[in-house]
mmCIF file of C-alpha atoms in Angstrom:
data_model
loop_
_atom_site.group_PDB
_atom_site.id
_atom_site.type_symbol
_atom_site.label_atom_id
_atom_site.label_comp_id
_atom_site.label_asym_id
_atom_site.label_seq_id
_atom_site.Cartn_x
_atom_site.Cartn_y
_atom_site.Cartn_z
ATOM 1 C CA UNK R 1 64.524 -23.764 36.075
ATOM 2 C CA UNK R 2 64.146 -22.439 32.560
ATOM 3 C CA UNK R 3 61.598 -24.142 30.400
ATOM 4 C CA UNK R 4 63.215 -25.705 27.306
ATOM 5 C CA UNK R 5 60.348 -24.298 25.238
ATOM 6 C CA UNK R 6 60.865 -20.730 26.462
ATOM 7 C CA UNK R 7 63.254 -19.769 23.661
ATOM 8 C CA UNK R 8 60.856 -21.042 21.042
ATOM 9 C CA UNK R 9 57.950 -19.217 22.720
ATOM 10 C CA UNK R 10 59.976 -15.978 22.749
ATOM 11 C CA UNK R 11 60.858 -16.367 19.071
ATOM 12 C CA UNK R 12 57.219 -17.021 18.170
ATOM 13 C CA UNK R 13 56.075 -13.994 20.153
ATOM 14 C CA UNK R 14 58.690 -11.734 18.525
ATOM 15 C CA UNK R 15 57.781 -13.040 15.061
ATOM 16 C CA UNK R 16 54.057 -12.460 15.608
ATOM 17 C CA UNK R 17 54.573 -8.946 16.978
ATOM 18 C CA UNK R 18 56.501 -7.969 13.830
ATOM 19 C CA UNK R 19 53.129 -7.837 12.079
ATOM 20 C CA UNK R 20 52.406 -4.644 14.026
ATOM 21 C CA UNK R 21 55.670 -2.872 13.207
ATOM 22 C CA UNK R 22 53.999 -0.864 10.474
ATOM 23 C CA UNK R 23 51.831 0.798 13.117
ATOM 24 C CA UNK R 24 54.783 1.563 15.389
ATOM 25 C CA UNK R 25 57.097 3.055 12.781
ATOM 26 C CA UNK R 26 54.463 5.165 11.053
ATOM 27 C CA UNK R 27 52.750 8.320 12.307
ATOM 28 C CA UNK R 28 51.869 7.608 15.934
ATOM 29 C CA UNK R 29 48.790 9.827 15.706
ATOM 30 C CA UNK R 30 45.904 7.776 14.409
ATOM 31 C CA UNK R 31 43.803 10.571 13.038
ATOM 32 C CA UNK R 32 41.871 11.427 9.842
ATOM 33 C CA UNK R 33 44.273 14.132 8.564
ATOM 34 C CA UNK R 34 45.295 12.283 5.411
ATOM 35 C CA UNK R 35 41.741 11.199 4.642
ATOM 36 C CA UNK R 36 40.382 14.748 5.046
ATOM 37 C CA UNK R 37 43.177 16.088 2.868
ATOM 38 C CA UNK R 38 42.744 13.568 0.057
ATOM 39 C CA UNK R 39 39.054 12.635 0.134
ATOM 40 C CA UNK R 40 37.044 14.760 2.559
ATOM 41 C CA UNK R 41 33.770 13.763 0.816
ATOM 42 C CA UNK R 42 34.095 10.126 1.989
ATOM 43 C CA UNK R 43 31.981 9.320 5.034
ATOM 44 C CA UNK R 44 33.401 7.262 7.891
ATOM 45 C CA UNK R 45 32.547 3.543 7.758
ATOM 46 C CA UNK R 46 30.295 1.983 10.401
ATOM 47 C CA UNK R 47 32.000 -1.055 12.050
ATOM 48 C CA UNK R 48 28.935 -3.229 12.175
ATOM 49 C CA UNK R 49 28.690 -7.005 12.533
ATOM 50 C CA UNK R 50 28.823 -7.670 8.765
ATOM 51 C CA UNK R 51 32.033 -5.608 8.362
ATOM 52 C CA UNK R 52 33.712 -7.380 11.254
ATOM 53 C CA UNK R 53 32.690 -10.734 9.794
ATOM 54 C CA UNK R 54 34.215 -9.787 6.406
ATOM 55 C CA UNK R 55 37.506 -8.721 7.946
ATOM 56 C CA UNK R 56 37.621 -11.908 10.041
ATOM 57 C CA UNK R 57 37.004 -14.117 6.999
ATOM 58 C CA UNK R 58 39.717 -12.240 5.101
ATOM 59 C CA UNK R 59 42.192 -12.770 7.950
ATOM 60 C CA UNK R 60 41.450 -16.483 7.995
ATOM 61 C CA UNK R 61 41.576 -16.812 4.184
ATOM 62 C CA UNK R 62 45.004 -15.158 4.072
ATOM 63 C CA UNK R 63 46.353 -16.989 7.173
ATOM 64 C CA UNK R 64 46.770 -13.643 8.942
ATOM 65 C CA UNK R 65 49.393 -12.583 6.466
ATOM 66 C CA UNK R 66 51.687 -15.568 7.029
ATOM 67 C CA UNK R 67 54.168 -16.342 5.645
ATOM 68 C CA UNK R 68 55.133 -12.728 5.167
ATOM 69 C CA UNK R 69 56.191 -11.767 1.617
ATOM 70 C CA UNK R 70 59.885 -11.201 0.966
ATOM 71 C CA UNK R 71 61.013 -7.591 1.350
ATOM 72 C CA UNK R 72 61.674 -6.151 -2.070
ATOM 73 C CA UNK R 73 64.849 -4.121 -2.545
ATOM 74 C CA UNK R 74 64.352 -0.344 -2.530
ATOM 75 C CA UNK R 75 64.923 1.113 -5.975
ATOM 76 C CA UNK R 76 65.518 4.647 -4.683
ATOM 77 C CA UNK R 77 66.165 5.676 -1.073
ATOM 78 C CA UNK R 78 65.026 9.222 -0.325
ATOM 79 C CA UNK R 79 66.719 9.257 3.082
ATOM 80 C CA UNK R 80 70.089 8.244 1.596
ATOM 81 C CA UNK R 81 69.708 11.002 -1.036
ATOM 82 C CA UNK R 82 68.853 13.668 1.559
ATOM 83 C CA UNK R 83 71.678 12.565 3.857
ATOM 84 C CA UNK R 84 74.070 13.218 1.008
ATOM 85 C CA UNK R 85 73.042 16.868 0.524
ATOM 86 C CA UNK R 86 71.749 18.073 3.914
ATOM 87 C CA UNK R 87 72.926 17.811 7.526
ATOM 88 C CA UNK R 88 70.499 15.775 9.662
ATOM 89 C CA UNK R 89 70.616 18.233 12.600
ATOM 90 C CA UNK R 90 67.775 20.642 13.037
ATOM 91 C CA UNK R 91 68.745 24.224 13.781
ATOM 92 C CA UNK R 92 66.016 26.840 13.715
ATOM 93 C CA UNK R 93 67.871 29.581 15.513
ATOM 94 C CA UNK R 94 68.810 31.573 12.438
ATOM 95 C CA UNK R 95 66.600 34.571 11.592
ATOM 96 C CA UNK R 96 64.483 33.956 8.573
ATOM 97 C CA UNK R 97 64.438 30.183 8.839
ATOM 98 C CA UNK R 98 61.094 28.446 8.284
ATOM 99 C CA UNK R 99 60.193 24.767 8.410
ATOM 100 C CA UNK R 100 58.727 22.783 5.534
ATOM 101 C CA UNK R 101 57.370 19.266 5.820
ATOM 102 C CA UNK R 102 58.419 16.761 3.150
ATOM 103 C CA UNK R 103 56.166 13.689 2.876
ATOM 104 C CA UNK R 104 57.290 11.145 0.312
ATOM 105 C CA UNK R 105 55.020 8.083 0.118
ATOM 106 C CA UNK R 106 55.870 4.697 -1.337
ATOM 107 C CA UNK R 107 58.927 2.467 -1.354
ATOM 108 C CA UNK R 108 62.026 4.244 -0.123
ATOM 109 C CA UNK R 109 60.069 7.293 1.055
ATOM 110 C CA UNK R 110 59.427 8.820 4.479
ATOM 111 C CA UNK R 111 58.684 12.049 6.310
ATOM 112 C CA UNK R 112 61.099 14.896 7.056
ATOM 113 C CA UNK R 113 61.063 18.435 8.342
ATOM 114 C CA UNK R 114 63.291 20.787 6.301
ATOM 115 C CA UNK R 115 64.701 24.006 7.658
ATOM 116 C CA UNK R 116 64.634 26.552 4.828
ATOM 117 C CA UNK R 117 66.598 29.784 4.784
ATOM 118 C CA UNK R 118 65.426 31.996 1.941
ATOM 119 C CA UNK R 119 64.550 29.353 -0.601
ATOM 120 C CA UNK R 120 67.219 26.752 0.138
ATOM 121 C CA UNK R 121 66.960 23.938 2.690
ATOM 122 C CA UNK R 122 69.816 24.045 5.153
ATOM 123 C CA UNK R 123 68.986 21.088 7.420
ATOM 124 C CA UNK R 124 66.638 18.137 7.702
ATOM 125 C CA UNK R 125 65.145 16.003 10.499
ATOM 126 C CA UNK R 126 63.216 12.732 10.399
ATOM 127 C CA UNK R 127 59.485 13.136 10.933
ATOM 128 C CA UNK R 128 56.973 15.954 10.407
ATOM 129 C CA UNK R 129 57.318 18.610 13.051
ATOM 130 C CA UNK R 130 53.905 19.629 14.502
ATOM 131 C CA UNK R 131 54.761 23.324 14.128
ATOM 132 C CA UNK R 132 55.793 23.158 10.446
ATOM 133 C CA UNK R 133 53.824 25.586 8.345
ATOM 134 C CA UNK R 134 54.262 24.226 4.837
ATOM 135 C CA UNK R 135 54.088 20.724 3.319
ATOM 136 C CA UNK R 136 55.280 19.099 0.116
ATOM 137 C CA UNK R 137 53.492 15.844 -0.657
ATOM 138 C CA UNK R 138 54.485 13.356 -3.423
ATOM 139 C CA UNK R 139 55.451 9.767 -3.983
ATOM 140 C CA UNK R 140 58.922 8.232 -4.213
ATOM 141 C CA UNK R 141 58.692 7.627 -7.965
ATOM 142 C CA UNK R 142 58.027 11.303 -8.587
ATOM 143 C CA UNK R 143 60.862 12.293 -6.263
ATOM 144 C CA UNK R 144 63.187 9.899 -8.034
ATOM 145 C CA UNK R 145 62.308 11.368 -11.399
ATOM 146 C CA UNK R 146 62.988 14.884 -10.125
ATOM 147 C CA UNK R 147 66.386 13.814 -8.797
ATOM 148 C CA UNK R 148 67.257 12.117 -12.075
ATOM 149 C CA UNK R 149 66.253 15.186 -14.098
ATOM 150 C CA UNK R 150 63.402 13.394 -15.882
ATOM 151 C CA UNK R 151 60.823 15.661 -14.275
ATOM 152 C CA UNK R 152 60.797 19.154 -12.787
ATOM 153 C CA UNK R 153 58.824 20.159 -9.716
ATOM 154 C CA UNK R 154 56.732 22.455 -11.859
ATOM 155 C CA UNK R 155 55.886 19.627 -14.282
ATOM 156 C CA UNK R 156 55.042 17.361 -11.326
ATOM 157 C CA UNK R 157 52.732 19.974 -9.937
ATOM 158 C CA UNK R 158 51.011 20.503 -13.240
ATOM 159 C CA UNK R 159 50.496 16.767 -13.737
ATOM 160 C CA UNK R 160 48.985 16.356 -10.298
ATOM 161 C CA UNK R 161 51.989 14.304 -9.042
ATOM 162 C CA UNK R 162 52.910 16.890 -6.396
ATOM 163 C CA UNK R 163 50.716 18.738 -3.968
ATOM 164 C CA UNK R 164 51.619 21.407 -1.459
ATOM 165 C CA UNK R 165 50.203 23.294 1.506
ATOM 166 C CA UNK R 166 51.557 26.817 1.557
ATOM 167 C CA UNK R 167 52.126 28.551 4.869
ATOM 168 C CA UNK R 168 55.040 30.960 5.329
ATOM 169 C CA UNK R 169 56.259 30.261 1.794
ATOM 170 C CA UNK R 170 54.558 30.836 -1.511
ATOM 171 C CA UNK R 171 53.858 28.022 -4.007
ATOM 172 C CA UNK R 172 56.786 29.233 -6.113
ATOM 173 C CA UNK R 173 59.112 29.123 -3.154
ATOM 174 C CA UNK R 174 57.941 25.559 -2.330
ATOM 175 C CA UNK R 175 58.809 24.525 -5.905
ATOM 176 C CA UNK R 176 62.243 25.964 -5.301
ATOM 177 C CA UNK R 177 62.594 23.979 -2.078
ATOM 178 C CA UNK R 178 61.771 20.658 -3.853
ATOM 179 C CA UNK R 179 64.081 21.560 -6.711
ATOM 180 C CA UNK R 180 66.842 22.173 -4.234
ATOM 181 C CA UNK R 181 66.450 18.940 -2.257
ATOM 182 C CA UNK R 182 66.227 16.979 -5.462
ATOM 183 C CA UNK R 183 69.641 18.440 -6.404
ATOM 184 C CA UNK R 184 68.491 20.116 -9.595
ATOM 185 C CA UNK R 185 69.576 23.720 -8.850
ATOM 186 C CA UNK R 186 72.924 24.475 -10.388
ATOM 187 C CA UNK R 187 73.375 27.733 -8.534
ATOM 188 C CA UNK R 188 71.821 30.098 -6.005
ATOM 189 C CA UNK R 189 70.492 32.178 -8.941
ATOM 190 C CA UNK R 190 68.549 29.348 -10.535
ATOM 191 C CA UNK R 191 64.773 29.602 -10.792
ATOM 192 C CA UNK R 192 61.955 27.221 -11.718
ATOM 193 C CA UNK R 193 61.803 28.832 -15.163
ATOM 194 C CA UNK R 194 65.525 28.344 -15.811
ATOM 195 C CA UNK R 195 65.351 24.860 -14.346
ATOM 196 C CA UNK R 196 62.557 23.946 -16.775
ATOM 197 C CA UNK R 197 64.487 25.405 -19.738
ATOM 198 C CA UNK R 198 67.609 23.505 -18.694
ATOM 199 C CA UNK R 199 65.765 20.235 -18.383
ATOM 200 C CA UNK R 200 63.932 20.582 -21.682
ATOM 201 C CA UNK R 201 67.198 21.410 -23.425
ATOM 202 C CA UNK R 202 68.870 18.393 -21.872
ATOM 203 C CA UNK R 203 66.016 16.098 -23.028
ATOM 204 C CA UNK R 204 66.059 17.603 -26.546
ATOM 205 C CA UNK R 205 69.813 17.086 -26.732
#
């Protein structure tokens, strides 16, 4: 015999477990990589009794995050943009291909591994591959501005809005990669310098 309350119990359980979805869909490796990259001078906190008491009081004061806030619509979807310009299959069999990680934080962002041939991405895959050698790191607002032509990768780098970890590619080549995935290169012969001139001319006009 099925308990009449079983369905309600199942719904309540599912609803409560949704609070942990952010842990499941993010990077499954709970390490200190991002902390060491952004603020290596910060010491690890000590989870003593007082800290646990503060976190418990906060959870009670906020009713454990319930009711959950309404999901705000995404202003710019990086995944949708990439899907429109790159195949989602990952093919690294071609000679000369290297992999570049693309980490876009914020609303509409995500993590991808780009396969780059020369200086142009030829494919993309969700997630950061553990063997990728290079990384582009920015937020979704900056990426959106690059796509819309309101900002160039070089300007973003100079303003501290873009950081990179060079491996197989040089910093200049990584700027080319971001310019390409943001759709700002008009041709294979374009360069960061010509891209900057083109953008400034468009803004002046």
